[in-house]
Every structure is written in structure tokens, then in C-alpha cells.
């Protein structure tokens, strides 16, 4: 007698999913009928089915499934005569990995800073980037790119909550701070516009010093008025 005919093996859903997927098999046997099946990630000889398969009532046409994770699966089907068929199937569409987020300074201008936010997901791809509850434009179609970039302009000292989502719902949240660097005349006259600094990011301090004080020459910026702090 001929072995059962495995018509199809597939995963459901067919696209990306989170957590797990359903691995399915559809098999036919026009002779003695199918009496068992097995889903396993360990292959074995077709003659070694004893104790491996799940028994079912004899059937000429059966469809069975199992909850599966990523990896190589082997699907076996056995009929009443002991004939066995198998198929190999690779599940690779489960994404349980959250995106990554990189934050850096894009552009520094008077009293404000553009912050570059780059989110990356090499599996199901990036769906959206949200900053302080507002979705930022990233260009293109959501879910079409493994990497998306957005720009956020900071003009004050603030806390910025950034969340990146992939297309199956994994998310990553980072919180960054911006600080305002204020320049003080320290007894002199004139004004220098402040700057917005991103936490842990380098910044170039003003070199167009417009402060003037009779009897003094500018030496350096310092974190304390008496010059005992950190000089820049």
C-alpha cells in the first residue's frame, strides 16, 4: 500500500506573528486510513513511529495543527497499515524581539535642538515611532522598512518618552532628557543665546562670545562664577 499523501503543511497566520503560530498539516489516505500524526523538531526514521504519534480515529482526510515556535519542524503521518509520510517545514515568521532605538543630535540651532530618533527591527519591521504620546512622521508605509527615522525638536528642558513599535506589537521605550545651557555675563554686559543639550550627547559651546566687561578678557566658560568649577 502507498503511504499517506501529505497535501500541504503551512503556518497560520502566514505572515509575521508574535508569541507563536499554528503549524498545520492536511493529509489524505485512500486506502487503510490515517490513524496518527506527529509534529516534532527532532527528525527520526520512518520506521521509528512507536510511541511518537498522536492517535486519531481512522480517517481518509484529516487536518491537524500544533502551536509552534521558530525553527525546523518535521511532520509525520501514519496509516493503519503502518505506512508513514513526512514533510519538513521551517517556521521563521515569529517576532518576539522588540525594536532598538538610537537617539542622537541631528542639528543644533539657537535655543533649540533637533533630535534624531532611529528605530530598527530586522524581523517584522517598524510600524511607528511615538514621542510623548504623539506619533511622528517617518516617511513611507508603516511596516515597509526595517529602519525608520523621525525628528523631534526640543526647545526647553524636558523629559522625552520615546516608544518604537514593530508591526506585531513588540515595543521598546526609552526616556531621554534635554537640558538648557544658560550663559551668564558674570558682572559684564551683553547676551549670549542659550542652547538645548541632549542628555549624554556632546555639544559645541558658543564661540561667538558677546559678553563684555571692562578690565577683563574672556578666558573660558566655567560652571562657577568664580572660575573654580569645570572650564570649557
Short mmCIF file of C-alpha atoms in Angstrom, two decimals:
data_model
loop_
_atom_site.label_atom_id
_atom_site.label_comp_id
_atom_site.label_asym_id
_atom_site.label_seq_id
_atom_site.Cartn_x
_atom_site.Cartn_y
_atom_site.Cartn_z
CA UNK A 1 0.00 0.00 0.00
CA UNK A 2 1.01 3.56 -0.59
CA UNK A 3 1.90 5.91 2.26
CA UNK A 4 -0.47 8.76 3.16
CA UNK A 5 -0.38 11.80 0.92
CA UNK A 6 0.56 15.00 2.76
CA UNK A 7 -1.27 17.61 0.72
CA UNK A 8 0.09 20.66 2.50
CA UNK A 9 1.99 21.90 5.55
CA UNK A 10 1.69 25.58 6.45
CA UNK A 11 1.73 28.06 9.30
CA UNK A 12 -1.22 30.21 10.27
CA UNK A 13 -1.03 33.15 10.09
CA UNK A 14 1.21 33.05 7.04
CA UNK A 15 2.78 36.42 7.83
CA UNK A 16 4.57 37.71 10.91
CA UNK A 17 3.10 36.98 14.33
CA UNK A 18 4.02 37.46 17.98
CA UNK A 19 4.36 34.68 20.54
CA UNK A 20 3.68 31.60 18.42
CA UNK A 21 1.94 30.34 15.31
CA UNK A 22 -0.24 27.38 14.35
CA UNK A 23 1.59 24.79 12.27
CA UNK A 24 -0.93 22.79 10.22
CA UNK A 25 -0.96 19.67 8.08
CA UNK A 26 -3.56 18.36 5.63
CA UNK A 27 -3.17 14.69 4.71
CA UNK A 28 -5.11 12.10 2.68
CA UNK A 29 -5.12 8.31 2.62
CA UNK A 30 -7.49 6.50 0.25
CA UNK A 31 -6.58 3.02 1.49
CA UNK A 32 -6.44 1.99 5.16
CA UNK A 33 -6.95 5.48 6.58
CA UNK A 34 -4.77 7.76 8.71
CA UNK A 35 -4.53 6.79 12.39
CA UNK A 36 -1.92 9.19 13.75
CA UNK A 37 0.28 12.23 13.28
CA UNK A 38 3.31 13.86 14.88
CA UNK A 39 4.77 17.36 14.95
CA UNK A 40 8.35 17.39 16.22
CA UNK A 41 11.57 19.39 15.97
CA UNK A 42 13.60 16.18 16.09
CA UNK A 43 13.67 14.00 12.97
CA UNK A 44 13.66 10.20 13.22
CA UNK A 45 13.44 7.17 10.95
CA UNK A 46 10.08 6.47 9.33
CA UNK A 47 10.16 3.03 10.92
CA UNK A 48 10.53 4.53 14.39
CA UNK A 49 6.96 5.77 14.99
CA UNK A 50 6.18 3.67 18.05
CA UNK A 51 5.17 5.92 20.92
CA UNK A 52 5.75 9.07 18.90
CA UNK A 53 2.50 9.87 17.21
CA UNK A 54 -0.87 11.13 18.47
CA UNK A 55 -3.62 8.63 17.71
CA UNK A 56 -6.83 9.64 15.94
CA UNK A 57 -9.87 7.79 14.67
CA UNK A 58 -9.09 6.29 11.24
CA UNK A 59 -9.65 8.96 8.62
CA UNK A 60 -9.21 9.22 4.87
CA UNK A 61 -8.89 13.00 5.09
CA UNK A 62 -7.53 14.83 8.13
CA UNK A 63 -6.25 18.26 9.09
CA UNK A 64 -4.26 18.71 12.31
CA UNK A 65 -2.32 21.53 13.99
CA UNK A 66 0.09 22.36 16.79
CA UNK A 67 1.27 25.55 18.45
CA UNK A 68 4.77 26.16 17.09
CA UNK A 69 7.75 28.43 17.59
CA UNK A 70 10.50 29.36 15.16
CA UNK A 71 12.66 26.52 13.91
CA UNK A 72 12.71 23.45 11.70
CA UNK A 73 9.73 21.13 12.19
CA UNK A 74 9.09 17.58 10.98
CA UNK A 75 5.51 16.47 10.37
CA UNK A 76 4.78 12.72 10.26
CA UNK A 77 1.54 10.97 9.27
CA UNK A 78 0.90 7.21 9.69
CA UNK A 79 -1.90 4.99 8.35
CA UNK A 80 -3.37 1.75 9.71
CA UNK A 81 -1.04 -0.32 7.57
CA UNK A 82 1.99 1.33 9.18
CA UNK A 83 2.94 3.40 6.14
CA UNK A 84 4.47 6.76 7.06
CA UNK A 85 4.91 10.05 5.21
CA UNK A 86 6.67 13.16 6.44
CA UNK A 87 7.39 16.75 5.47
CA UNK A 88 9.97 19.23 6.71
CA UNK A 89 8.80 22.79 7.39
CA UNK A 90 10.70 25.85 8.64
CA UNK A 91 8.84 28.34 10.84
CA UNK A 92 10.58 31.72 10.68
CA UNK A 93 7.82 34.34 10.96
CA UNK A 94 7.52 34.71 14.74
CA UNK A 95 8.86 38.01 16.04
CA UNK A 96 9.25 38.22 19.82
CA UNK A 97 12.10 40.74 19.68
CA UNK A 98 11.46 44.39 20.49
CA UNK A 99 12.83 47.13 18.23
CA UNK A 100 16.01 49.02 19.03
CA UNK A 101 16.12 52.79 19.42
CA UNK A 102 19.06 55.10 18.86
CA UNK A 103 18.83 58.77 19.86
CA UNK A 104 21.31 61.42 18.75
CA UNK A 105 21.59 65.11 17.93
CA UNK A 106 20.65 65.93 14.34
CA UNK A 107 21.05 69.69 14.33
CA UNK A 108 21.78 72.44 16.88
CA UNK A 109 20.34 75.89 16.38
CA UNK A 110 19.72 78.95 18.51
CA UNK A 111 17.71 77.88 21.55
CA UNK A 112 16.57 74.54 20.11
CA UNK A 113 17.92 71.16 19.05
CA UNK A 114 16.64 68.64 16.53
CA UNK A 115 16.85 65.12 17.94
CA UNK A 116 17.24 62.22 15.53
CA UNK A 117 15.37 59.06 16.54
CA UNK A 118 16.21 55.88 14.63
CA UNK A 119 14.19 52.73 15.31
CA UNK A 120 15.17 49.36 13.85
CA UNK A 121 13.52 45.95 13.67
CA UNK A 122 15.04 43.39 11.31
CA UNK A 123 12.13 40.94 11.57
CA UNK A 124 8.55 42.21 11.27
CA UNK A 125 9.78 45.80 10.62
CA UNK A 126 8.95 49.15 12.21
CA UNK A 127 5.35 50.32 12.39
CA UNK A 128 5.61 53.68 14.14
CA UNK A 129 7.55 55.97 16.46
CA UNK A 130 5.71 57.83 19.22
CA UNK A 131 7.18 60.71 21.25
CA UNK A 132 5.36 61.99 24.33
CA UNK A 133 2.14 60.41 23.10
CA UNK A 134 2.34 61.82 19.57
CA UNK A 135 3.15 59.70 16.52
CA UNK A 136 5.91 61.28 14.47
CA UNK A 137 6.10 61.18 10.67
CA UNK A 138 8.71 58.67 9.45
CA UNK A 139 8.04 58.56 5.73
CA UNK A 140 6.98 55.56 3.69
CA UNK A 141 4.39 52.93 4.55
CA UNK A 142 4.29 51.57 8.13
CA UNK A 143 5.79 48.09 8.21
CA UNK A 144 7.68 48.55 4.94
CA UNK A 145 11.14 49.24 6.37
CA UNK A 146 13.41 47.59 8.92
CA UNK A 147 14.59 51.06 9.93
CA UNK A 148 12.59 54.26 10.41
CA UNK A 149 13.84 57.73 11.33
CA UNK A 150 11.95 60.60 12.95
CA UNK A 151 12.93 64.07 14.15
CA UNK A 152 11.83 65.75 17.38
CA UNK A 153 12.63 69.39 18.13
CA UNK A 154 13.41 70.25 21.74
CA UNK A 155 13.43 73.89 22.84
CA UNK A 156 13.19 73.58 26.62
CA UNK A 157 14.45 71.45 29.46
CA UNK A 158 12.22 68.40 29.25
CA UNK A 159 11.69 64.66 29.64
CA UNK A 160 11.12 62.89 26.34
CA UNK A 161 9.43 59.50 26.27
CA UNK A 162 10.09 57.61 23.02
CA UNK A 163 8.32 54.38 22.04
CA UNK A 164 9.02 52.35 18.90
CA UNK A 165 6.54 49.68 17.77
CA UNK A 166 7.02 46.88 15.26
CA UNK A 167 4.18 45.50 13.15
CA UNK A 168 3.28 42.66 15.57
CA UNK A 169 3.14 44.86 18.68
CA UNK A 170 6.58 44.48 20.26
CA UNK A 171 7.66 47.80 21.69
CA UNK A 172 10.69 49.50 23.16
CA UNK A 173 10.55 52.61 25.35
CA UNK A 174 13.43 54.92 26.19
CA UNK A 175 13.38 58.14 28.15
CA UNK A 176 15.87 60.91 27.46
CA UNK A 177 16.29 64.35 28.98
CA UNK A 178 17.17 67.68 27.46
CA UNK A 179 18.79 70.48 29.40
CA UNK A 180 19.13 74.19 28.74
CA UNK A 181 22.63 75.62 28.87
CA UNK A 182 22.37 79.25 30.01
CA UNK A 183 25.22 81.73 29.58
CA UNK A 184 25.72 84.35 32.30
CA UNK A 185 27.58 87.65 31.83
CA UNK A 186 29.08 87.28 35.34
CA UNK A 187 29.12 91.01 36.01
CA UNK A 188 29.55 92.01 32.40
CA UNK A 189 27.19 93.20 29.71
CA UNK A 190 25.77 91.69 26.55
CA UNK A 191 23.89 88.48 25.86
CA UNK A 192 24.56 85.01 24.53
CA UNK A 193 21.69 82.77 23.48
CA UNK A 194 21.22 79.57 25.47
CA UNK A 195 21.46 76.07 23.99
CA UNK A 196 19.43 72.90 24.41
CA UNK A 197 21.56 69.85 25.18
CA UNK A 198 20.56 66.21 24.80
CA UNK A 199 21.48 64.06 27.79
CA UNK A 200 24.81 62.22 27.33
CA UNK A 201 25.35 63.78 23.90
CA UNK A 202 28.29 66.08 23.10
CA UNK A 203 27.61 69.73 22.36
CA UNK A 204 29.72 72.57 20.98
CA UNK A 205 29.51 75.61 23.23
CA UNK A 206 29.13 79.08 21.82
CA UNK A 207 32.30 80.56 20.39
CA UNK A 208 30.74 83.93 19.47
CA UNK A 209 31.07 85.39 22.96
CA UNK A 210 29.28 88.75 23.05
CA UNK A 211 29.85 89.42 26.74
CA UNK A 212 31.94 92.49 27.65
CA UNK A 213 33.40 93.55 30.98
CA UNK A 214 35.78 96.46 31.48
CA UNK A 215 39.24 95.35 32.55
CA UNK A 216 38.66 91.68 31.71
CA UNK A 217 39.47 89.38 28.80
CA UNK A 218 37.44 86.27 28.11
CA UNK A 219 39.35 83.11 29.04
CA UNK A 220 36.86 80.22 29.02
CA UNK A 221 33.40 79.15 30.03
CA UNK A 222 33.17 77.82 33.60
CA UNK A 223 30.40 76.20 35.61
CA UNK A 224 31.04 78.56 38.55
CA UNK A 225 31.16 82.35 38.59
CA UNK A 226 34.49 82.44 40.47
CA UNK A 227 36.16 80.11 37.97
CA UNK A 228 36.61 77.21 40.41
CA UNK A 229 34.23 74.93 38.54
CA UNK A 230 34.77 72.98 35.34
CA UNK A 231 36.18 75.01 32.48
CA UNK A 232 35.21 74.55 28.83
#
